[in-house]
mmCIF file of C-alpha atoms and ligand atoms in Angstrom:
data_model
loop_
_atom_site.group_PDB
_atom_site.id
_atom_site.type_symbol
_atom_site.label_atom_id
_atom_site.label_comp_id
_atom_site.label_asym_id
_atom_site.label_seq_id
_atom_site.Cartn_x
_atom_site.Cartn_y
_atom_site.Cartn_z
ATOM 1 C CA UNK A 29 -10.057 2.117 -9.880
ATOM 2 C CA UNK A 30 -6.756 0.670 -10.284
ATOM 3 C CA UNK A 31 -5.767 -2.611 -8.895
ATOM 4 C CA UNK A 32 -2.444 -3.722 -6.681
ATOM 5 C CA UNK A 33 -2.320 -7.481 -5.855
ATOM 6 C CA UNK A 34 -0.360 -7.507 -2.260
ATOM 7 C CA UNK A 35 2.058 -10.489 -3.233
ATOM 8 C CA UNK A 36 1.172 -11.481 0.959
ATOM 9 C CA UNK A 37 -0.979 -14.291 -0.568
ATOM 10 C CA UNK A 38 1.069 -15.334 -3.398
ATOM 11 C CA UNK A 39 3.374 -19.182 -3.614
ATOM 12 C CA UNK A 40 6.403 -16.589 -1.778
ATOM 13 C CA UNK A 41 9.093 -20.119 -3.537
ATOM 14 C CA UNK A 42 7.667 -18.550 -6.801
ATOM 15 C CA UNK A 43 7.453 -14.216 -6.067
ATOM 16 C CA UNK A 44 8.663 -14.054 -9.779
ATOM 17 C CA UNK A 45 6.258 -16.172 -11.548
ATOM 18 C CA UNK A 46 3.780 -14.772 -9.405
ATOM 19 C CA UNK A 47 4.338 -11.440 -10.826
ATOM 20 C CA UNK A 48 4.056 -12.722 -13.918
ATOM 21 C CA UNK A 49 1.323 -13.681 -13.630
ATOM 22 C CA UNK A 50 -0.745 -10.909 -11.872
ATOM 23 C CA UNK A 51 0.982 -8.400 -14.355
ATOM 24 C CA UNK A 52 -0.910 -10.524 -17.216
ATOM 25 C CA UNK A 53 -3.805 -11.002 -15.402
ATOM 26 C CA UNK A 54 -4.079 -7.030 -15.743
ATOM 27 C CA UNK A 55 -2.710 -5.662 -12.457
ATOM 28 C CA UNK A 56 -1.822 -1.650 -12.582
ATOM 29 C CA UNK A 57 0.816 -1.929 -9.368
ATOM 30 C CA UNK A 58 2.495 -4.965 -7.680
ATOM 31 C CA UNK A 59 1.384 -4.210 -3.565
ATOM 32 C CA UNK A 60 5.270 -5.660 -1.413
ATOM 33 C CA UNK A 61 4.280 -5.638 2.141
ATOM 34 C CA UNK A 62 7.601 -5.648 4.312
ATOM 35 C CA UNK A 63 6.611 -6.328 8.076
ATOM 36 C CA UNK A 64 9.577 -6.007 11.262
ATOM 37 C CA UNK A 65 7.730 -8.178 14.060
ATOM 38 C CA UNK A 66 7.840 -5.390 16.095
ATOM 39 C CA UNK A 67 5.611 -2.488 14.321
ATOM 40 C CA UNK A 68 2.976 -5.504 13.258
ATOM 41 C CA UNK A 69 3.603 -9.241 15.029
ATOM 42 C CA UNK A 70 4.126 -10.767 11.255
ATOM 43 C CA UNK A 71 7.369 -11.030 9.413
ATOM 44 C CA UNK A 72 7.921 -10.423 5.910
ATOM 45 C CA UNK A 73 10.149 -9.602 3.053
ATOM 46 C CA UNK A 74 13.003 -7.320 3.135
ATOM 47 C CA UNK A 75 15.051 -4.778 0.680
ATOM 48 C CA UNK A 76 16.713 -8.103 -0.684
ATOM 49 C CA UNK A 77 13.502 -9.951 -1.722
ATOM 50 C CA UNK A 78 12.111 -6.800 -3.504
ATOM 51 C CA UNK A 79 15.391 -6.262 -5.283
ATOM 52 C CA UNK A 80 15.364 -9.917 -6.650
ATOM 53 C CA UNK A 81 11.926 -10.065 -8.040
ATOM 54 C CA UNK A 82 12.073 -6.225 -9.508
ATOM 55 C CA UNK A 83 12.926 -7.630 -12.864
ATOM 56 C CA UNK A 84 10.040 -9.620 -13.185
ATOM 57 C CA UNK A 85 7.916 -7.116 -14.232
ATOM 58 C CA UNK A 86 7.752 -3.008 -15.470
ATOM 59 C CA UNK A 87 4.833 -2.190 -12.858
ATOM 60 C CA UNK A 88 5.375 0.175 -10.328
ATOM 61 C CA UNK A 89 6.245 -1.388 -7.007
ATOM 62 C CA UNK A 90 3.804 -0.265 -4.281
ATOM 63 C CA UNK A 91 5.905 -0.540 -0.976
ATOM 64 C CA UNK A 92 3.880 -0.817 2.287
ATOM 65 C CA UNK A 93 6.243 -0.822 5.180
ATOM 66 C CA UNK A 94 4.931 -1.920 8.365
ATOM 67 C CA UNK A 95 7.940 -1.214 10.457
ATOM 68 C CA UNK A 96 8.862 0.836 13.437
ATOM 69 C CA UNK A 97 11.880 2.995 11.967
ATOM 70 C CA UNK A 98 10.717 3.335 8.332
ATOM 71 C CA UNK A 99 13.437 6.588 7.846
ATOM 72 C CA UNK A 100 16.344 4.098 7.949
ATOM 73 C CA UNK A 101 14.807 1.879 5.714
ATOM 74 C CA UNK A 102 14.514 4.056 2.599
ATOM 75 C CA UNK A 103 17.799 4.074 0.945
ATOM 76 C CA UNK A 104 17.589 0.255 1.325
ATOM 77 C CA UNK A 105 14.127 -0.142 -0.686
ATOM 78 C CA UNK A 106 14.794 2.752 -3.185
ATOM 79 C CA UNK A 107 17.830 0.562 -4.060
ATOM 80 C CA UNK A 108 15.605 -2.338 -4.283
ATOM 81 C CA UNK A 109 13.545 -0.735 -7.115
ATOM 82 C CA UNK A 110 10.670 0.872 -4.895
ATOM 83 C CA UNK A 111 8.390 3.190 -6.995
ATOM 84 C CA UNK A 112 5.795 4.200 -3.912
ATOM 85 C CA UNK A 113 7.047 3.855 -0.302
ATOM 86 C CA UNK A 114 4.214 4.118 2.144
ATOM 87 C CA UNK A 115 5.415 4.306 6.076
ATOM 88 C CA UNK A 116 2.920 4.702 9.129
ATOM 89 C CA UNK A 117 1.879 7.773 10.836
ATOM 90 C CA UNK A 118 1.966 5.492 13.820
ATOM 91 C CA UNK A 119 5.663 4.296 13.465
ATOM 92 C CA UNK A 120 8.821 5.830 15.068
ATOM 93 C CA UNK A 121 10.137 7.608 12.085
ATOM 94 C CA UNK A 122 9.060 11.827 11.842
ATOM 95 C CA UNK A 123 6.502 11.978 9.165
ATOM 96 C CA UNK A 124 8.369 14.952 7.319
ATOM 97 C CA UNK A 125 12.152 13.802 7.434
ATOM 98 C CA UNK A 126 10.829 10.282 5.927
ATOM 99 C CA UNK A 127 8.518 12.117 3.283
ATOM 100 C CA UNK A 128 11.857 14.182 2.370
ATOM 101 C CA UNK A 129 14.155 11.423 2.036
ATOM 102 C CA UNK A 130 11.872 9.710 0.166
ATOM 103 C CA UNK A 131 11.477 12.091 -2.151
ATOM 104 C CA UNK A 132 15.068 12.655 -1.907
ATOM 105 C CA UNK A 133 15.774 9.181 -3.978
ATOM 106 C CA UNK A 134 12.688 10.802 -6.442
ATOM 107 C CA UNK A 135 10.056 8.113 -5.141
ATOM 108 C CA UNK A 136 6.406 9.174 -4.403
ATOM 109 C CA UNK A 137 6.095 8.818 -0.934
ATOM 110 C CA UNK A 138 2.479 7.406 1.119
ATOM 111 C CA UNK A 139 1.193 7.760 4.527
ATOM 112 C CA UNK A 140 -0.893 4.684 5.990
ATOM 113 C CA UNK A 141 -3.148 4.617 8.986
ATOM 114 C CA UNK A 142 -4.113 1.702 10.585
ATOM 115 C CA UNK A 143 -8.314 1.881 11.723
ATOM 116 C CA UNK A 144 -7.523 3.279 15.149
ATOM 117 C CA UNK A 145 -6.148 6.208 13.767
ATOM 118 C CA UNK A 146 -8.277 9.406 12.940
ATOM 119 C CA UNK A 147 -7.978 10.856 9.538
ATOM 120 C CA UNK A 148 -6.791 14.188 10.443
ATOM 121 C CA UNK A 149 -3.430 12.484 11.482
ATOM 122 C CA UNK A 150 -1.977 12.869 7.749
ATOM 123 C CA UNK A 151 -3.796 16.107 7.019
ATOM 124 C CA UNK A 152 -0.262 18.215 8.098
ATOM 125 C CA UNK A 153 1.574 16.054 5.469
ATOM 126 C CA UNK A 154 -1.324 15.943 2.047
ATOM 127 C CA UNK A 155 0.992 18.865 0.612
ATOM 128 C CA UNK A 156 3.947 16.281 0.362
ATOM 129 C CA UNK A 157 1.979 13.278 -0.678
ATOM 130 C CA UNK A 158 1.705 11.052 -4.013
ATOM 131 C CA UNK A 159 -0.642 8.725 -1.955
ATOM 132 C CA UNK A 160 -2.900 7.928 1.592
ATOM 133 C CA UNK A 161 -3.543 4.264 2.689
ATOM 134 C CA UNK A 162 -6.087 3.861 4.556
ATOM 135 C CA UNK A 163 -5.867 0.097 5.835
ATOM 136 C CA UNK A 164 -8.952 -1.454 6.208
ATOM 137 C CA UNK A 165 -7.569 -4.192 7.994
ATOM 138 C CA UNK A 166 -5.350 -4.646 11.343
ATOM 139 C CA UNK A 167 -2.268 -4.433 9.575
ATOM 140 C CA UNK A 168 0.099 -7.668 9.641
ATOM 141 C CA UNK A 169 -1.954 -10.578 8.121
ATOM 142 C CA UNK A 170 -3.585 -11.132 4.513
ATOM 143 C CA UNK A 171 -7.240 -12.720 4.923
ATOM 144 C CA UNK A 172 -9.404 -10.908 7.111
ATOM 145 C CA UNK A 173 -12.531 -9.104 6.925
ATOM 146 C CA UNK A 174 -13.428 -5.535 5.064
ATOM 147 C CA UNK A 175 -13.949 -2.808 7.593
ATOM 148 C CA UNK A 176 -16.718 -0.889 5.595
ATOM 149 C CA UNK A 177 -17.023 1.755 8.429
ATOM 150 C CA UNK A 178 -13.269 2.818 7.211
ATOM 151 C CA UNK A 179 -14.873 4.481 4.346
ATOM 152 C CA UNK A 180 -15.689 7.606 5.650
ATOM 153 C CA UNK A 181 -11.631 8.118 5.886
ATOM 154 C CA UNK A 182 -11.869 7.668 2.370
ATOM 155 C CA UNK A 183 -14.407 10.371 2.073
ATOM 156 C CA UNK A 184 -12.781 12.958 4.455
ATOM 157 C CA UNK A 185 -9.427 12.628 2.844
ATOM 158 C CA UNK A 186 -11.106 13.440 -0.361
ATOM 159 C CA UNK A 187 -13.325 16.599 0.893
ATOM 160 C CA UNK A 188 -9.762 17.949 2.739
ATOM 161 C CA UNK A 189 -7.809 17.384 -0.582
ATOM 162 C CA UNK A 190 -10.365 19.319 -2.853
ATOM 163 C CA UNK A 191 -10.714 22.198 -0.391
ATOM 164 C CA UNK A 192 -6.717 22.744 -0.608
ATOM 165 C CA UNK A 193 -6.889 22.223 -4.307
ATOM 166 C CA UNK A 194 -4.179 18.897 -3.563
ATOM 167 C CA UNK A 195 -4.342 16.068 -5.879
ATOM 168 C CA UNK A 196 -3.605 13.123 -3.638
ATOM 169 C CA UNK A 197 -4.996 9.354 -4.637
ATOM 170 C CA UNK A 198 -6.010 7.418 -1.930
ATOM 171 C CA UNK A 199 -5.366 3.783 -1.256
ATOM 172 C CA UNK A 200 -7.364 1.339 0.590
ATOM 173 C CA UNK A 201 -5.745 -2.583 2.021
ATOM 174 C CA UNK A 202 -7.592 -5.562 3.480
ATOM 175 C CA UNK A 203 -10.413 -7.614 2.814
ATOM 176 C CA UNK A 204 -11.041 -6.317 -0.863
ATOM 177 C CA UNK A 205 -12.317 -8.595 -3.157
ATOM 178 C CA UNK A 206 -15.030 -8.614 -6.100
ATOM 179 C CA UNK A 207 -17.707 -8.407 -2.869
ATOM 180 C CA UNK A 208 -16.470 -5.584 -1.524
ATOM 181 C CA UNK A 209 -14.574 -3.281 -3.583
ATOM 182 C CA UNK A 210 -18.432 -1.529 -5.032
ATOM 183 C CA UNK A 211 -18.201 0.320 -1.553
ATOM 184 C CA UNK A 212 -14.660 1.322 -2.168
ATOM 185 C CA UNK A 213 -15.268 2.549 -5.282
ATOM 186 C CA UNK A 214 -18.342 4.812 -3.795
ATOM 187 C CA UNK A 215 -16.215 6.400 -1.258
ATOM 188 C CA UNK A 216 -14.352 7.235 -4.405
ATOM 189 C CA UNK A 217 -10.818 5.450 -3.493
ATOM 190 C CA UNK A 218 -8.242 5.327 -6.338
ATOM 191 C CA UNK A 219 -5.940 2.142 -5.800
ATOM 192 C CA UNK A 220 -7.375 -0.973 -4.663
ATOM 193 C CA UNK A 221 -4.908 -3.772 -3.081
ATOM 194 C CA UNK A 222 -6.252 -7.050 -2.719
ATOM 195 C CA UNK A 223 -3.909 -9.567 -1.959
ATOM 196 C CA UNK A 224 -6.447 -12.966 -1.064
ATOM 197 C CA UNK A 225 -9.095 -11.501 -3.387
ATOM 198 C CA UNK A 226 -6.866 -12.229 -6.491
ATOM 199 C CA UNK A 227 -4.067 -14.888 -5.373
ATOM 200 C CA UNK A 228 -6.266 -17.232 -3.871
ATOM 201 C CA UNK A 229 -8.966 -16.908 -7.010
ATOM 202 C CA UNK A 230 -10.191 -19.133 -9.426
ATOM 203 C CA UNK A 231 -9.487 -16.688 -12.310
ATOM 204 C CA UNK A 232 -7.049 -13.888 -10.634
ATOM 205 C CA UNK A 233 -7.688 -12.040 -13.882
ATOM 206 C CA UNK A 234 -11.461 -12.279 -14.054
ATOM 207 C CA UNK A 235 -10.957 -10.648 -9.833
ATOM 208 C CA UNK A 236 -8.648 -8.011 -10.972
ATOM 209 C CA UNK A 237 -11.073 -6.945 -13.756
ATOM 210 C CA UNK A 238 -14.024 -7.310 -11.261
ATOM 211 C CA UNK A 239 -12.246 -4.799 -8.592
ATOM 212 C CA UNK A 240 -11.723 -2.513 -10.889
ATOM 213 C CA UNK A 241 -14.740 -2.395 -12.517
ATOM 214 C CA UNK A 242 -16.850 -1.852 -9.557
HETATM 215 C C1 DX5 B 304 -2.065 -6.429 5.646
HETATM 216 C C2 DX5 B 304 -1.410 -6.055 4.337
HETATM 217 C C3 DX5 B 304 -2.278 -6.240 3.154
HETATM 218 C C4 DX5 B 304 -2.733 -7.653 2.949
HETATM 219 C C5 DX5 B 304 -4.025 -7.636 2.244
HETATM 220 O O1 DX5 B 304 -1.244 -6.051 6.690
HETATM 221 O O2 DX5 B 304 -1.024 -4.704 4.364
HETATM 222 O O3 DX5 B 304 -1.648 -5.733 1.993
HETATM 223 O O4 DX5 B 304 -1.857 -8.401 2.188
HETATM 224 O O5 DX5 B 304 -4.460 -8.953 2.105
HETATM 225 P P1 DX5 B 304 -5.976 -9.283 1.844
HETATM 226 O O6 DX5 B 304 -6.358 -8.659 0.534
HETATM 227 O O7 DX5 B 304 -6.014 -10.767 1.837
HETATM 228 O O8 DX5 B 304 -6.755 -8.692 2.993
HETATM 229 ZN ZN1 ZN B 305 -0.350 -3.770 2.453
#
């Protein structure tokens, strides 16, 4: 499995260093959360933060956007340095048109659902995807608790991709850490993000190895 720390939990006066340090602590993707206050009651980072912090590192920039208009957002990240942009099935913005001009400034493009959703919401889209996050959280806030019963999204996602020969990695955010990555890695998910898991420990390095390992 690879291994995205969400840079949610990191010292946010020291993004840079932070990337740093997760990038030599082994990380495969740096995981940017930007949140509106409106599609998640949290507010984040914007296009500006993510543009000043892109030279801290050559890792891929995993962008989760938690907003309600994610289409008129795009130009703004890709600017920014976005390699993945991930948008909500649940936000205002049609699915296809934000896939499209996604791919239209040559960045893989995600679709995230929160736990309410079902599954089959992002089946209609799999052709067009790099990537499905499946949260397994409430989106909006780093800390809380892994929602093992998720897992069978993982699972179905997987089973619909291999019957339409698609090649689509699968993403899983919230409450991953050393503990409970072993039943991500059984449902067979490809990109771990773990924001708490590796900020807030001892040895982020020793955590990042540990995730991915399981
Ligand atoms: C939640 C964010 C996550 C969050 C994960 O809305 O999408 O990326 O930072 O944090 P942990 O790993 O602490 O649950
Ligand atoms: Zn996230």
């Amino acid at each position: 499995m690879k291994v995205a720390p969400s840079l949610l939990s990191c010292d946010f006066a020291k993004m840079g260093e932070e990337i740093v340090k997760v990038d030599n602590a082994g990380a495969d993707l740096i995981h940017l959360d930007v949140m509106d206050g409106h599609f998640v009651p949290n507010l984040t980072i914007g296009p500006a933060i993510v543009k000043a912090v892109r030279p801290y590192t050559q890792l891929p920039f995993d962008v989760h956007l938690m907003i309600d208009y994610p289409l008129d957002y795009i130009d703004a990240f890709a600017d920014a340095g976005a390699d993945i942009i991930t948008f909500h099935i649940e936000s205002m913005s049609e699915p296809n048109m934000t896939i499209d001009k996604i791919h239209s400034r040559g960045i893989k493009a995600g679709l995230v659902i929160k736990p309410g959703t079902p599954v089959d919401a992002v089946f209609p889209y799999l052709d067009k995807l790099y990537m499905v996050l499946v949260m397994t959280v409430e989106p909006g806030f780093g800390g809380q608790e892994f929602m093992e019963d998720m897992m069978p999204k993982v699972a179905a996602i997987k089973a619909e991709c291999a019957k339409r020969n698609l090649d689509v990695l699968v993403e899983v955010d919230g409450g991953i850490s050393e503990a409970t990555a072993p039943a991500a890695s059984k449902a067979g998910v490809d990109i771990c993000v773990s924001g708490t898991g590796v900020f807030k420990a001892a040895d982020p390095s020793a955590a990042i190895q540990a995730i991915r390992n399981s």
